[in-house]
PDB file of C-alpha atoms in Angstrom:
ATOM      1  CA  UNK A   1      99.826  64.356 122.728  1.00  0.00           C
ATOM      2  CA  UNK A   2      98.916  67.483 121.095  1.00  0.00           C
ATOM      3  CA  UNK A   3      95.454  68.842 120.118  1.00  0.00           C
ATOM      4  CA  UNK A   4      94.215  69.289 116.314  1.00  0.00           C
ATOM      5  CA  UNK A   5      93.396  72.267 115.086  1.00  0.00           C
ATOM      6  CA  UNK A   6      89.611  70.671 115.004  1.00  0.00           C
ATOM      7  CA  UNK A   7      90.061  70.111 118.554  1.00  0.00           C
ATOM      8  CA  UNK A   8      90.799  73.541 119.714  1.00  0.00           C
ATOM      9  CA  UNK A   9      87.980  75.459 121.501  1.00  0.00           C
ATOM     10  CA  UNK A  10      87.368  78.775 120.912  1.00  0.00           C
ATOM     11  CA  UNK A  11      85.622  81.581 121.656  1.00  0.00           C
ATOM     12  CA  UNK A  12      85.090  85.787 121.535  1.00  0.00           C
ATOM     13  CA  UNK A  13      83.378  87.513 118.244  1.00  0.00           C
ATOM     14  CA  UNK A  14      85.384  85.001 115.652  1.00  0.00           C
ATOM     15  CA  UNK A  15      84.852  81.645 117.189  1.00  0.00           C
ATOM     16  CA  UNK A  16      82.832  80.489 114.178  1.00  0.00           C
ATOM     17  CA  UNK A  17      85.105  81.686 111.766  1.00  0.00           C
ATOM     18  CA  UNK A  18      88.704  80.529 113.701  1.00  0.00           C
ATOM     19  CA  UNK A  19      86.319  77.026 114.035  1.00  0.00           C
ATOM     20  CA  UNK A  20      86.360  76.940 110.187  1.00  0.00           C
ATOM     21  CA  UNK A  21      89.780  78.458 109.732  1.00  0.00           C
ATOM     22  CA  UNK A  22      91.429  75.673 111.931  1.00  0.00           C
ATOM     23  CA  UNK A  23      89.569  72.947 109.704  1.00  0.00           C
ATOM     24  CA  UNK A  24      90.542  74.467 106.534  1.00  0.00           C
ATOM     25  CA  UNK A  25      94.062  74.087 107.713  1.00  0.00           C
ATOM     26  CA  UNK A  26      93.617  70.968 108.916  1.00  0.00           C
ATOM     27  CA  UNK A  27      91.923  70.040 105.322  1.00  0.00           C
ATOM     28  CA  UNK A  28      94.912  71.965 103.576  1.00  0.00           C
ATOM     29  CA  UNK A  29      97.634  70.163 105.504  1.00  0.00           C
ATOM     30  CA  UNK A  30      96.108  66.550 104.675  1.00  0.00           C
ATOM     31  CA  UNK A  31      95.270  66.857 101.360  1.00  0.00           C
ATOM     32  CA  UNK A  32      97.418  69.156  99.583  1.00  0.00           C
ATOM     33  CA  UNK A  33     100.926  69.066 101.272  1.00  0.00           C
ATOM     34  CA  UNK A  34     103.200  71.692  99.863  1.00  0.00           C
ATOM     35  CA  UNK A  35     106.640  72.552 100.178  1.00  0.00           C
ATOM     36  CA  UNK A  36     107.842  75.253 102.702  1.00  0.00           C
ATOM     37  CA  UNK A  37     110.254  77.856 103.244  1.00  0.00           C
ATOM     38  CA  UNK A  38     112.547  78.074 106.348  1.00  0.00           C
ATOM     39  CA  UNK A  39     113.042  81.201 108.199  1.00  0.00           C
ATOM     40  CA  UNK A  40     115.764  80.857 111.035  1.00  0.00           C
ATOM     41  CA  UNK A  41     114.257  77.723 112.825  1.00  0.00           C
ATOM     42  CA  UNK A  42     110.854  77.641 111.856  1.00  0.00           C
ATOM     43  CA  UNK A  43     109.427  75.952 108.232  1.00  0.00           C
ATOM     44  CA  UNK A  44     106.711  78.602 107.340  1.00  0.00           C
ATOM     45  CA  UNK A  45     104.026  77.071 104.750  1.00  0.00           C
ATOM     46  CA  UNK A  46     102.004  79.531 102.168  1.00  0.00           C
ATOM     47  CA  UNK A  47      98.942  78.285 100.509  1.00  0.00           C
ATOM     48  CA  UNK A  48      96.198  80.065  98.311  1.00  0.00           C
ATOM     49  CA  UNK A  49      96.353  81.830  94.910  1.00  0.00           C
ATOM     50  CA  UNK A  50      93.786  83.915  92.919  1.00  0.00           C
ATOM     51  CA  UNK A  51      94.275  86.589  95.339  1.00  0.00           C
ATOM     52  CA  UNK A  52      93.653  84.349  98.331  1.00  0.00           C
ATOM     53  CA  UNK A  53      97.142  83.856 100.440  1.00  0.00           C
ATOM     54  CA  UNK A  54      97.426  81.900 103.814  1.00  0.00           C
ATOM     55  CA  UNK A  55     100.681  81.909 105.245  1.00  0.00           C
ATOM     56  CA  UNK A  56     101.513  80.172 108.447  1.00  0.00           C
ATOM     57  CA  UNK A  57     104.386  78.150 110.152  1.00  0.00           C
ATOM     58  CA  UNK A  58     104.771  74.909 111.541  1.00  0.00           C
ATOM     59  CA  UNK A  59     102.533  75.281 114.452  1.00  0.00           C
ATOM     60  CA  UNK A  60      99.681  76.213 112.791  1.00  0.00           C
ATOM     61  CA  UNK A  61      97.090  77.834 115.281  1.00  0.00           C
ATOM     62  CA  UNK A  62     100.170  78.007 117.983  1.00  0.00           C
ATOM     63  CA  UNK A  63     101.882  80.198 115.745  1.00  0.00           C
ATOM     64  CA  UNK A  64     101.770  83.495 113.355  1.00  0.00           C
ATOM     65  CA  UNK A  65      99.033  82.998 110.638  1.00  0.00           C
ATOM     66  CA  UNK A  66      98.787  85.369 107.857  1.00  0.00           C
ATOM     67  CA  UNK A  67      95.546  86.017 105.977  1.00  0.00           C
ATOM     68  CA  UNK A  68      95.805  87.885 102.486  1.00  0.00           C
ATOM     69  CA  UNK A  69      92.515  88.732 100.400  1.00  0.00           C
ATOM     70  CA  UNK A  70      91.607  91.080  97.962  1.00  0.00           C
ATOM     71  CA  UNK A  71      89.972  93.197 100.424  1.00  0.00           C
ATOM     72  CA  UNK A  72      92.950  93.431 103.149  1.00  0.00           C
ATOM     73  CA  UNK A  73      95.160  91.372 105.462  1.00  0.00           C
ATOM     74  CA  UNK A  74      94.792  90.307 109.158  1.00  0.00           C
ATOM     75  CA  UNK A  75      96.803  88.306 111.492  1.00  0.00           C
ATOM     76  CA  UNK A  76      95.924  85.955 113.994  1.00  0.00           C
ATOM     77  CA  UNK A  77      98.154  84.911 116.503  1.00  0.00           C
ATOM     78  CA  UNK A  78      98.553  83.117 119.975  1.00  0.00           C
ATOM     79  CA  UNK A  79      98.127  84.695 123.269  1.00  0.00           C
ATOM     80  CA  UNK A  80     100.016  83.722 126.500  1.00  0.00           C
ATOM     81  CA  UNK A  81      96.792  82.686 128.137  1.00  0.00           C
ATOM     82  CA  UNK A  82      96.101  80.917 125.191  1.00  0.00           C
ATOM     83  CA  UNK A  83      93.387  82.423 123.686  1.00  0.00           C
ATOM     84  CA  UNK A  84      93.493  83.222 119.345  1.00  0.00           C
ATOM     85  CA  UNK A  85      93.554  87.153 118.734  1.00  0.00           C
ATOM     86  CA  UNK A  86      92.777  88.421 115.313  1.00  0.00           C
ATOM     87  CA  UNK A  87      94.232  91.723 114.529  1.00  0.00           C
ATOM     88  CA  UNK A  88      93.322  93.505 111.470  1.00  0.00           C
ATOM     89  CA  UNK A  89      93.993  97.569 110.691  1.00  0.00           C
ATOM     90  CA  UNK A  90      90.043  97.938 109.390  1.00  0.00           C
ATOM     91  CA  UNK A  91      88.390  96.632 113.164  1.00  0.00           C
ATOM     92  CA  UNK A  92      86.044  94.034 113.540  1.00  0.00           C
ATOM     93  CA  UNK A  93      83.442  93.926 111.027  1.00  0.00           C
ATOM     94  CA  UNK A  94      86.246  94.104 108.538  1.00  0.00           C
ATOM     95  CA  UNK A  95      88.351  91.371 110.045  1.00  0.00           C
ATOM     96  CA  UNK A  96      85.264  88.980 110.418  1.00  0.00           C
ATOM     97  CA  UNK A  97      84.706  89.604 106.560  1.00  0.00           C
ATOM     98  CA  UNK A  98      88.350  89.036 105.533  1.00  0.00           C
ATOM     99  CA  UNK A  99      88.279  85.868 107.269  1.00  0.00           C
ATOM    100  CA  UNK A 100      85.483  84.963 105.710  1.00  0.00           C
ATOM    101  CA  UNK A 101      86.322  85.940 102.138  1.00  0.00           C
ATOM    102  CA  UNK A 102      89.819  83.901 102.799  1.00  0.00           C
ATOM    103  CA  UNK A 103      88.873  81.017 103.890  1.00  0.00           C
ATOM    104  CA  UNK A 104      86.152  80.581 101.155  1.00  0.00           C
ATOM    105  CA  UNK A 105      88.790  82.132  98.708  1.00  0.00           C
ATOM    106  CA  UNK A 106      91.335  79.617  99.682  1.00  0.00           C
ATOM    107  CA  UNK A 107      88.672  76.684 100.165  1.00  0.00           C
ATOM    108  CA  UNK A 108      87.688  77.282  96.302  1.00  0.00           C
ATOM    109  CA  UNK A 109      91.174  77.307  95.390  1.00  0.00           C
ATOM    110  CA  UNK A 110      92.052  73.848  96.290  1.00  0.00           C
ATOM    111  CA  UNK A 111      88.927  72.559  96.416  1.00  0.00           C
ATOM    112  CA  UNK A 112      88.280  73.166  92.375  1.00  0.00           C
ATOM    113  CA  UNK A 113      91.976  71.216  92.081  1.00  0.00           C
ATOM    114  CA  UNK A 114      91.754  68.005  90.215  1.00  0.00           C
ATOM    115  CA  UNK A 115      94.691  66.523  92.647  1.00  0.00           C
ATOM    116  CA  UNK A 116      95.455  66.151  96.123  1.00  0.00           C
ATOM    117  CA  UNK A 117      98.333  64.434  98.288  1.00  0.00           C
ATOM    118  CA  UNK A 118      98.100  60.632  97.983  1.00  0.00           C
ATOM    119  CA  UNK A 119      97.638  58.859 101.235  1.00  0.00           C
ATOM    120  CA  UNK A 120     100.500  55.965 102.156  1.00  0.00           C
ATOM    121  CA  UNK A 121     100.408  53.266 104.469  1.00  0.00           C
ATOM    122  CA  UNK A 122     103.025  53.105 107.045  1.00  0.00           C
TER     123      UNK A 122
END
């Protein structure tokens, strides 16, 4: 069985902010599915809009993630001992901002949507 997103623990200067990141994926995944593109193996998803873009492939938090804002970019990938590291060209304070601005940015984006994926019984 594999772990949610919700599930994951984390920790280091953005374990607040990965804590809300995973559940806005989590929250994006469930209720407003969207197509995806597929490069070489992997399906790689993109959500956001009004400046806010969150890229990321199948794996979610066990793969590449891509955060896009107004303000700059940072990545966050997977280490090999499993721990989340969050790379962004401006340092910390800067990264811990980004993060912040996306995943508000992105949050408002859907969340002001009038629509979101049906749930079926199986």
């Amino acid at each position: 069985m594999t772990r949610t997103a919700t599930e994951r623990n984390f920790d280091g200067p953005y374990k607040d902010l990965l804590a809300e990141l995973a559940s806005l994926i989590e929250w994006l995944q469930t209720e407003h599915d969207v197509s995806y593109v597929k490069a070489g193996d992997d399906k790689i998803y993109a959500y956001g809009g009004d400046g806010f873009v969150l890229v990321m492939d199948e794996s979610g938090l066990n793969g590449l993630i891509e955060l896009i804002t107004p303000k700059g970019s940072l990545s966050i990938t997977p280490a090999e001992d499993g721990k989340i590291t969050v790379t962004a060209a401006e340092g910390e304070a800067a990264a811990k901002e980004i993060l912040r601005e996306g995943i508000d940015g992105v949050r408002r984006y859907y969340g002001n949507r009038y629509w979101s994926t049906p749930t079926t019984s199986a």
